[in-house]
CSV table of C-alpha atoms in Angstrom, one decimal:
chain,number,residue,atom,x,y,z
A,1021,MET,CA,-18.1,-0.3,-69.8
A,1022,ASN,CA,-14.6,1.1,-69.1
A,1023,GLN,CA,-14.2,2.9,-65.8
A,1024,PRO,CA,-12.8,6.5,-66.2
A,1025,GLU,CA,-9.2,6.8,-65.0
A,1026,PRO,CA,-8.8,8.9,-61.9
A,1027,ASN,CA,-7.8,12.5,-62.4
A,1028,ARG,CA,-4.0,12.8,-62.0
A,1029,LYS,CA,-4.3,16.0,-59.9
A,1030,THR,CA,-6.7,14.2,-57.5
A,1031,VAL,CA,-4.3,11.3,-57.1
A,1032,SER,CA,-1.4,13.7,-56.6
A,1033,ARG,CA,-3.3,15.6,-53.9
A,1034,LEU,CA,-4.3,12.3,-52.2
A,1035,LYS,CA,-0.6,11.1,-52.1
A,1036,ARG,CA,0.5,14.4,-50.7
A,1037,GLY,CA,-2.2,14.3,-48.1
A,1038,ILE,CA,-1.3,10.8,-47.1
A,1039,GLY,CA,2.4,11.7,-46.9
A,1040,LEU,CA,1.6,14.8,-44.8
A,1041,SER,CA,-0.5,12.7,-42.5
A,1042,VAL,CA,2.4,10.2,-42.1
A,1043,VAL,CA,4.8,13.0,-41.3
A,1044,MET,CA,2.5,14.5,-38.8
A,1045,LEU,CA,2.0,11.1,-37.2
A,1046,LEU,CA,5.7,10.5,-36.9
A,1047,THR,CA,6.2,14.0,-35.5
A,1048,LEU,CA,3.6,13.4,-32.9
A,1049,LEU,CA,5.1,10.0,-32.1
A,1050,ALA,CA,8.6,11.4,-31.8
A,1051,VAL,CA,7.6,13.9,-29.1
A,1052,PRO,CA,6.5,11.3,-26.5
A,1053,VAL,CA,9.4,9.0,-27.6
A,1054,VAL,CA,11.9,11.7,-26.8
A,1055,GLN,CA,10.2,12.8,-23.6
A,1056,HIS,CA,9.7,9.3,-22.3
A,1057,SER,CA,13.2,8.3,-23.3
A,1058,LEU,CA,14.7,11.3,-21.5
A,1059,THR,CA,12.7,10.6,-18.4
A,1060,MET,CA,13.8,7.0,-18.2
A,1061,ARG,CA,17.4,7.9,-19.0
A,1062,ARG,CA,17.4,10.5,-16.2
A,1063,LEU,CA,16.1,8.0,-13.6
A,1064,GLU,CA,18.2,5.1,-14.8
A,1065,SER,CA,21.4,7.1,-14.6
A,1066,ASN,CA,21.1,6.6,-10.8
A,1067,THR,CA,22.2,3.0,-10.4
A,1068,ARG,CA,20.4,2.8,-7.0
A,1069,ILE,CA,17.0,3.5,-8.6
A,1070,THR,CA,15.3,0.4,-10.0
A,1071,ILE,CA,12.6,0.6,-12.6
A,1072,LYS,CA,10.5,-2.4,-13.6
A,1073,THR,CA,8.7,-2.2,-17.0
A,1074,GLU,CA,6.2,-4.3,-19.0
A,1075,PRO,CA,5.1,-4.3,-22.6
A,1076,GLY,CA,2.7,-1.5,-23.4
A,1077,THR,CA,-0.7,-1.9,-25.0
A,1078,LEU,CA,0.6,-1.7,-28.6
A,1079,LEU,CA,3.4,-4.1,-28.0
A,1080,SER,CA,1.1,-6.6,-26.3
A,1081,SER,CA,-1.1,-6.7,-29.3
A,1082,LEU,CA,1.7,-7.6,-31.7
A,1083,PRO,CA,2.7,-11.1,-32.8
A,1084,ASN,CA,5.6,-12.6,-30.9
A,1085,THR,CA,7.8,-12.4,-34.0
A,1086,SER,CA,7.3,-8.7,-34.3
A,1087,VAL,CA,7.9,-8.2,-30.6
A,1088,THR,CA,11.2,-10.1,-30.9
A,1089,TRP,CA,12.3,-8.0,-33.9
A,1090,ILE,CA,11.5,-4.7,-32.1
A,1091,GLU,CA,13.3,-5.8,-28.9
A,1092,SER,CA,16.4,-6.9,-30.9
A,1093,TYR,CA,16.8,-4.4,-33.7
A,1094,SER,CA,14.7,-1.2,-33.2
A,1095,TRP,CA,15.9,2.1,-31.9
A,1096,GLN,CA,16.3,2.3,-28.1
A,1097,GLY,CA,13.9,5.2,-27.9
A,1098,LEU,CA,11.1,3.2,-29.7
A,1099,ARG,CA,11.7,0.2,-27.4
A,1100,THR,CA,11.5,2.5,-24.4
A,1101,LEU,CA,8.2,4.0,-25.7
A,1102,LEU,CA,6.7,0.6,-26.3
A,1103,HIS,CA,7.3,-0.4,-22.7
A,1104,ARG,CA,5.7,1.2,-19.7
A,1105,ALA,CA,7.2,1.5,-16.2
A,1106,TYR,CA,4.9,0.0,-13.5
A,1107,GLU,CA,7.2,0.0,-10.5
A,1108,ILE,CA,10.0,2.2,-9.2
A,1109,ASP,CA,12.2,1.8,-6.2
A,1110,CYS,CA,14.3,4.7,-4.9
A,1111,PRO,CA,15.6,3.5,-1.5
A,1112,GLN,CA,17.6,6.0,0.7
A,1113,GLN,CA,17.8,8.5,-2.1
A,1114,GLU,CA,17.9,12.3,-2.0
A,1115,LEU,CA,15.5,13.1,-4.7
A,1116,SER,CA,15.5,16.5,-6.3
A,1117,ASP,CA,12.3,18.2,-7.6
A,1118,ALA,CA,13.4,17.3,-11.1
A,1119,ASP,CA,13.7,13.6,-10.1
A,1120,MET,CA,10.2,13.7,-8.6
A,1121,ALA,CA,8.9,15.4,-11.7
A,1122,ALA,CA,10.4,12.6,-13.8
A,1123,ILE,CA,8.7,10.0,-11.6
A,1124,GLY,CA,5.4,11.9,-11.9
A,1125,ARG,CA,5.6,11.6,-15.7
A,1126,LEU,CA,5.5,7.8,-15.6
A,1127,LYS,CA,1.7,7.7,-15.6
A,1128,ASN,CA,1.4,3.9,-15.5
A,1129,LEU,CA,3.2,3.4,-12.3
A,1130,ARG,CA,1.4,1.1,-9.9
A,1131,MET,CA,4.1,0.8,-7.2
A,1132,ILE,CA,6.4,3.5,-5.8
A,1133,PHE,CA,9.0,2.7,-3.1
A,1134,LEU,CA,10.4,5.8,-1.4
A,1135,SER,CA,11.6,4.1,1.8
A,1136,GLN,CA,14.1,6.3,3.7
A,1137,ALA,CA,14.1,8.8,0.8
A,1138,THR,CA,14.2,12.6,1.2
A,1139,PHE,CA,12.3,15.0,-1.1
A,1140,SER,CA,10.7,18.4,-0.9
A,1141,GLU,CA,7.0,18.9,-0.6
A,1142,GLU,CA,7.0,20.6,-4.0
A,1143,GLY,CA,8.7,17.6,-5.4
A,1144,PHE,CA,6.2,15.2,-3.8
A,1145,SER,CA,3.4,17.2,-5.3
A,1146,GLN,CA,4.6,16.1,-8.7
A,1147,LEU,CA,3.2,12.6,-8.0
A,1148,ALA,CA,-0.3,13.8,-7.4
A,1149,ASP,CA,-1.6,12.8,-10.8
A,1150,LEU,CA,-0.5,9.1,-10.7
A,1151,ARG,CA,-4.1,7.8,-10.8
A,1152,ASN,CA,-3.1,4.2,-11.5
A,1153,LEU,CA,-1.0,3.9,-8.3
A,1154,ARG,CA,-1.8,0.8,-6.1
A,1155,GLY,CA,1.0,0.9,-3.6
A,1156,LEU,CA,3.0,3.7,-2.0
A,1157,PHE,CA,5.8,2.9,0.4
A,1158,LEU,CA,7.0,5.9,2.4
A,1159,GLU,CA,8.4,4.4,5.7
A,1160,LYS,CA,11.2,6.4,7.2
A,1161,SER,CA,11.0,9.1,4.5
A,1162,ASN,CA,10.6,12.8,5.3
A,1163,ILE,CA,6.9,12.9,4.3
A,1164,SER,CA,5.0,15.3,6.5
A,1165,ASP,CA,1.3,16.1,7.3
A,1166,SER,CA,1.1,18.8,4.7
A,1167,GLY,CA,2.6,16.4,2.1
A,1168,LEU,CA,-0.2,13.9,2.5
A,1169,VAL,CA,-2.7,16.3,0.9
A,1170,HIS,CA,-1.3,15.2,-2.4
A,1171,LEU,CA,-2.6,11.6,-1.8
A,1172,LYS,CA,-6.3,12.6,-1.8
A,1173,GLY,CA,-6.7,11.8,-5.5
A,1174,TYR,CA,-5.3,8.3,-5.2
A,1175,GLU,CA,-8.7,6.6,-5.5
A,1176,GLU,CA,-7.4,3.2,-6.4
A,1177,LEU,CA,-4.6,3.1,-3.8
A,1178,LYS,CA,-4.6,-0.2,-1.9
A,1179,ILE,CA,-1.3,-0.2,0.0
A,1180,LEU,CA,0.1,2.7,2.0
A,1181,ARG,CA,3.0,2.4,4.4
A,1182,LEU,CA,3.9,5.4,6.6
A,1183,ARG,CA,5.9,3.7,9.4
A,1184,SER,CA,8.4,5.9,11.3
A,1185,THR,CA,7.4,9.2,9.5
A,1186,ASN,CA,6.6,12.6,11.0
A,1187,ILE,CA,2.9,12.4,10.4
A,1188,GLY,CA,0.2,13.0,12.9
A,1189,ASP,CA,-3.6,13.5,13.3
A,1190,HIS,CA,-3.6,16.6,11.0
A,1191,GLY,CA,-2.2,14.6,8.0
A,1192,ILE,CA,-4.3,11.6,8.5
A,1193,GLN,CA,-7.4,13.5,7.5
A,1194,HIS,CA,-6.2,13.5,3.9
A,1195,LEU,CA,-6.5,9.7,3.8
A,1196,LYS,CA,-10.2,9.6,4.5
A,1197,ASN,CA,-11.2,9.4,0.8
A,1198,LEU,CA,-8.9,6.5,0.0
A,1199,ARG,CA,-11.8,4.1,-0.1
A,1200,GLN,CA,-10.0,1.3,-1.8
A,1201,LEU,CA,-7.2,1.1,0.8
A,1202,GLU,CA,-6.7,-2.4,2.1
A,1203,TYR,CA,-3.3,-2.2,3.8
A,1204,LEU,CA,-2.3,0.7,6.1
A,1205,VAL,CA,0.8,1.0,8.3
A,1206,LEU,CA,0.9,3.9,10.7
A,1207,SER,CA,3.3,2.5,13.3
A,1208,ASP,CA,5.9,4.6,15.1
A,1209,THR,CA,4.1,7.9,14.2
A,1210,SER,CA,2.5,10.5,16.5
A,1211,LEU,CA,-1.0,9.4,15.5
A,1212,SER,CA,-3.6,9.6,18.3
A,1213,ASP,CA,-7.3,9.0,18.8
A,1214,ASP,CA,-8.3,12.1,17.0
A,1215,GLY,CA,-6.5,11.0,13.8
A,1216,LEU,CA,-8.2,7.6,13.9
A,1217,MET,CA,-11.6,9.2,13.5
A,1218,HIS,CA,-10.7,9.9,9.9
A,1219,LEU,CA,-10.3,6.2,9.1
A,1220,LYS,CA,-13.8,5.1,10.0
A,1221,GLY,CA,-14.9,5.2,6.3
A,1222,LEU,CA,-12.1,3.0,5.0
A,1223,VAL,CA,-14.3,0.0,5.1
A,1224,ASN,CA,-12.1,-2.1,2.8
A,1225,LEU,CA,-9.1,-2.1,5.2
A,1226,ASN,CA,-7.9,-5.6,6.1
A,1227,HIS,CA,-4.5,-4.8,7.6
A,1228,LEU,CA,-4.0,-1.9,10.1
A,1229,ASP,CA,-0.8,-1.4,12.0
A,1230,LEU,CA,-0.9,1.1,14.9
A,1231,GLN,CA,1.9,-0.2,17.0
A,1232,ARG,CA,3.8,2.3,19.2
A,1233,THR,CA,1.4,5.1,18.4
A,1234,GLN,CA,-0.5,7.3,21.0
A,1235,VAL,CA,-3.8,5.4,20.5
A,1236,THR,CA,-5.9,4.8,23.6
A,1237,ASP,CA,-9.3,3.0,24.1
A,1238,ARG,CA,-11.2,6.0,22.6
A,1239,GLY,CA,-9.3,5.6,19.4
A,1240,LEU,CA,-10.7,2.1,18.9
A,1241,ILE,CA,-14.3,3.3,18.6
A,1242,PRO,CA,-14.1,4.1,14.9
A,1243,LEU,CA,-12.5,0.7,14.2
A,1244,GLN,CA,-15.9,-0.9,14.9
A,1245,ASN,CA,-16.8,0.1,11.3
A,1246,LEU,CA,-13.8,-1.7,9.8
A,1247,THR,CA,-15.4,-5.1,9.7
A,1248,GLN,CA,-13.2,-6.4,7.0
A,1249,LEU,CA,-10.1,-6.2,9.2
A,1250,THR,CA,-8.1,-9.5,9.3
A,1251,GLN,CA,-4.9,-8.1,10.9
A,1252,LEU,CA,-4.9,-5.5,13.7
A,1253,ILE,CA,-1.6,-4.5,15.4
A,1254,LEU,CA,-1.9,-2.5,18.7
A,1255,THR,CA,1.4,-3.5,20.2
A,1256,GLY,CA,2.8,-0.8,22.5
A,1257,THR,CA,-0.3,1.4,22.4
A,1258,GLN,CA,-2.2,2.7,25.4
A,1259,VAL,CA,-5.2,0.5,25.1
A,1260,THR,CA,-6.7,-1.3,28.1
A,1261,ASP,CA,-9.4,-3.7,28.9
A,1262,ASP,CA,-12.1,-1.1,28.4
A,1263,GLY,CA,-11.1,-0.8,24.7
A,1264,MET,CA,-11.5,-4.4,23.9
A,1265,ILE,CA,-15.3,-4.1,23.7
A,1266,TYR,CA,-14.8,-2.1,20.5
A,1267,LEU,CA,-13.1,-5.1,18.9
A,1268,ALA,CA,-15.8,-7.6,19.8
A,1269,ASP,CA,-17.6,-7.4,16.4
A,1270,LEU,CA,-14.5,-7.6,14.2
A,1271,LYS,CA,-15.4,-11.2,13.3
A,1272,ASN,CA,-13.0,-11.5,10.4
A,1273,LEU,CA,-9.9,-10.9,12.5
A,1274,LYS,CA,-7.2,-13.5,12.0
A,1275,GLU,CA,-4.4,-11.8,13.8
A,1276,LEU,CA,-4.5,-9.5,16.8
A,1277,ARG,CA,-1.4,-8.2,18.6
A,1278,LEU,CA,-1.9,-6.6,22.0
A,1279,SER,CA,1.7,-7.0,23.4
A,1280,ASN,CA,3.0,-4.3,25.7
A,1281,THR,CA,-0.4,-3.0,26.6
A,1282,GLU,CA,-2.5,-2.9,29.8
A,1283,VAL,CA,-4.9,-5.6,28.7
A,1284,SER,CA,-5.7,-8.2,31.4
A,1285,ASP,CA,-8.0,-11.1,32.0
A,1286,GLN,CA,-11.1,-8.8,32.0
A,1287,GLY,CA,-10.3,-7.6,28.5
A,1288,LEU,CA,-10.0,-11.1,27.1
A,1289,ARG,CA,-13.7,-11.6,27.8
A,1290,HIS,CA,-14.6,-9.3,25.0
A,1291,LEU,CA,-12.6,-11.4,22.5
A,1292,GLN,CA,-14.6,-14.6,23.0
A,1293,GLY,CA,-16.5,-14.1,19.8
A,1294,LEU,CA,-13.5,-13.7,17.5
A,1295,THR,CA,-13.7,-17.2,16.2
A,1296,SER,CA,-11.6,-16.6,13.1
A,1297,LEU,CA,-8.6,-15.6,15.2
A,1298,GLU,CA,-5.5,-17.6,14.4
A,1299,VAL,CA,-2.8,-15.4,16.0
A,1300,LEU,CA,-3.1,-13.7,19.3
A,1301,SER,CA,-0.1,-11.9,20.9
A,1302,LEU,CA,-0.3,-11.0,24.6
A,1303,LYS,CA,3.4,-10.6,25.4
A,1304,ASN,CA,4.1,-8.3,28.4
A,1305,THR,CA,0.4,-7.9,29.4
A,1306,ARG,CA,-1.4,-8.6,32.7
A,1307,VAL,CA,-3.1,-11.8,31.5
A,1308,SER,CA,-3.2,-14.8,33.8
A,1309,ASP,CA,-4.5,-18.4,33.6
A,1310,ALA,CA,-7.9,-17.1,34.6
A,1311,GLY,CA,-8.1,-15.1,31.4
A,1312,LEU,CA,-7.1,-18.0,29.2
A,1313,VAL,CA,-10.5,-19.6,29.9
A,1314,SER,CA,-12.1,-16.8,27.8
A,1315,LEU,CA,-10.2,-18.1,24.7
A,1316,LYS,CA,-11.4,-21.7,24.8
A,1317,ASN,CA,-14.0,-21.2,22.0
A,1318,LEU,CA,-11.5,-19.7,19.6
A,1319,LYS,CA,-11.2,-23.0,17.6
A,1320,SER,CA,-9.1,-21.4,14.8
A,1321,LEU,CA,-6.4,-20.2,17.2
A,1322,ARG,CA,-3.0,-21.6,16.3
A,1323,PHE,CA,-0.4,-19.3,17.8
A,1324,LEU,CA,-0.7,-17.7,21.2
A,1325,VAL,CA,2.2,-15.5,22.5
A,1326,LEU,CA,2.3,-15.3,26.3
A,1327,GLU,CA,5.8,-14.4,27.1
A,1328,ASN,CA,6.2,-12.3,30.3
A,1329,THR,CA,2.6,-12.7,31.5
A,1330,GLN,CA,1.2,-14.3,34.6
A,1331,THR,CA,0.1,-17.4,32.8
A,1332,THR,CA,1.6,-20.9,33.6
A,1333,THR,CA,2.4,-24.0,31.7
A,1334,THR,CA,-0.6,-25.7,33.4
A,1335,GLY,CA,-3.0,-23.0,32.3
A,1336,PHE,CA,-1.7,-23.2,28.7
A,1337,GLU,CA,-2.0,-27.0,28.6
A,1338,GLN,CA,-5.6,-26.8,29.9
A,1339,LEU,CA,-6.4,-24.4,27.1
A,1340,MET,CA,-4.9,-26.8,24.5
A,1341,THR,CA,-7.5,-29.4,25.5
A,1342,PHE,CA,-10.2,-27.1,24.0
A,1343,LEU,CA,-8.2,-25.9,21.0
A,1344,PRO,CA,-6.9,-28.7,18.8
A,1345,ASN,CA,-5.1,-26.4,16.4
A,1346,LEU,CA,-3.1,-24.5,19.1
A,1347,GLN,CA,0.6,-24.9,18.8
A,1348,PRO,CA,3.1,-25.0,21.7
A,1349,PRO,CA,4.0,-21.6,23.2
A,1350,VAL,CA,5.9,-19.3,20.9
A,1351,GLU,CA,7.8,-16.1,21.5
A,1352,LYS,CA,7.3,-13.4,18.9
């Protein structure tokens, strides 16, 4: 039996509907293309700003031949849309609020380098919604305590560098919910013991740099919770022998730097159980040969820095008889 032919009006309406849908789709596509293209163009106009991109989800799903054609022949705006920025480096830049807003529109960013950059707090707030961020480098920038409030939503952040910035205890409280943080640099800031109390919940930390801060023995108490630490840098802090007891249970430590502190032989007794330790720096401390005896069970120890201490060559050589992996004296 013959099938009835479709009604011409129905077919016409269907074609118009499809055509309208295509136009709407292209219109919707054009908006992000233009916005994204303008954002990238604005940032790339500064030759000192470096942006790294990768193929987006759509481009990654296409055959290689199609990707090659798009890369070679398609409109620049389309190529820009099909790639996403994952890293931006703005070293030593004076960034306007508009610049920061442009960075904030790159929602797939995973790494932002703002070392020695200057920006307003309003501008920095434009980055608050970058939920995919994994690393933020702010050393020697003009970030302040009040600016750190905009980091509290960075739940996936793993690396944060704040060396030589104007932050202190008040700003550190905004880091307490960054539970995925693994690498934190706070050296050369005005951080003190009160600020460190806010870090006790960051149990995934494996690298913590506190050198040349105002930390004392009391500040080491909350570090007892950070059992995943593998690197702890306390160079130039105010810690003494009394504080070493709070490090005794950090069994995963591989590197401990205590140079330019008041640690002496008595403090080394508390480090006897740190059997994973590979690097121990005691430069400019009050350690002597008597204290080296406390290190004889640290079988993983490879590098021991003893410059400007009361130790002798004889004391070091005796220690080497217990530690087969220990290298000759180094200066670091």
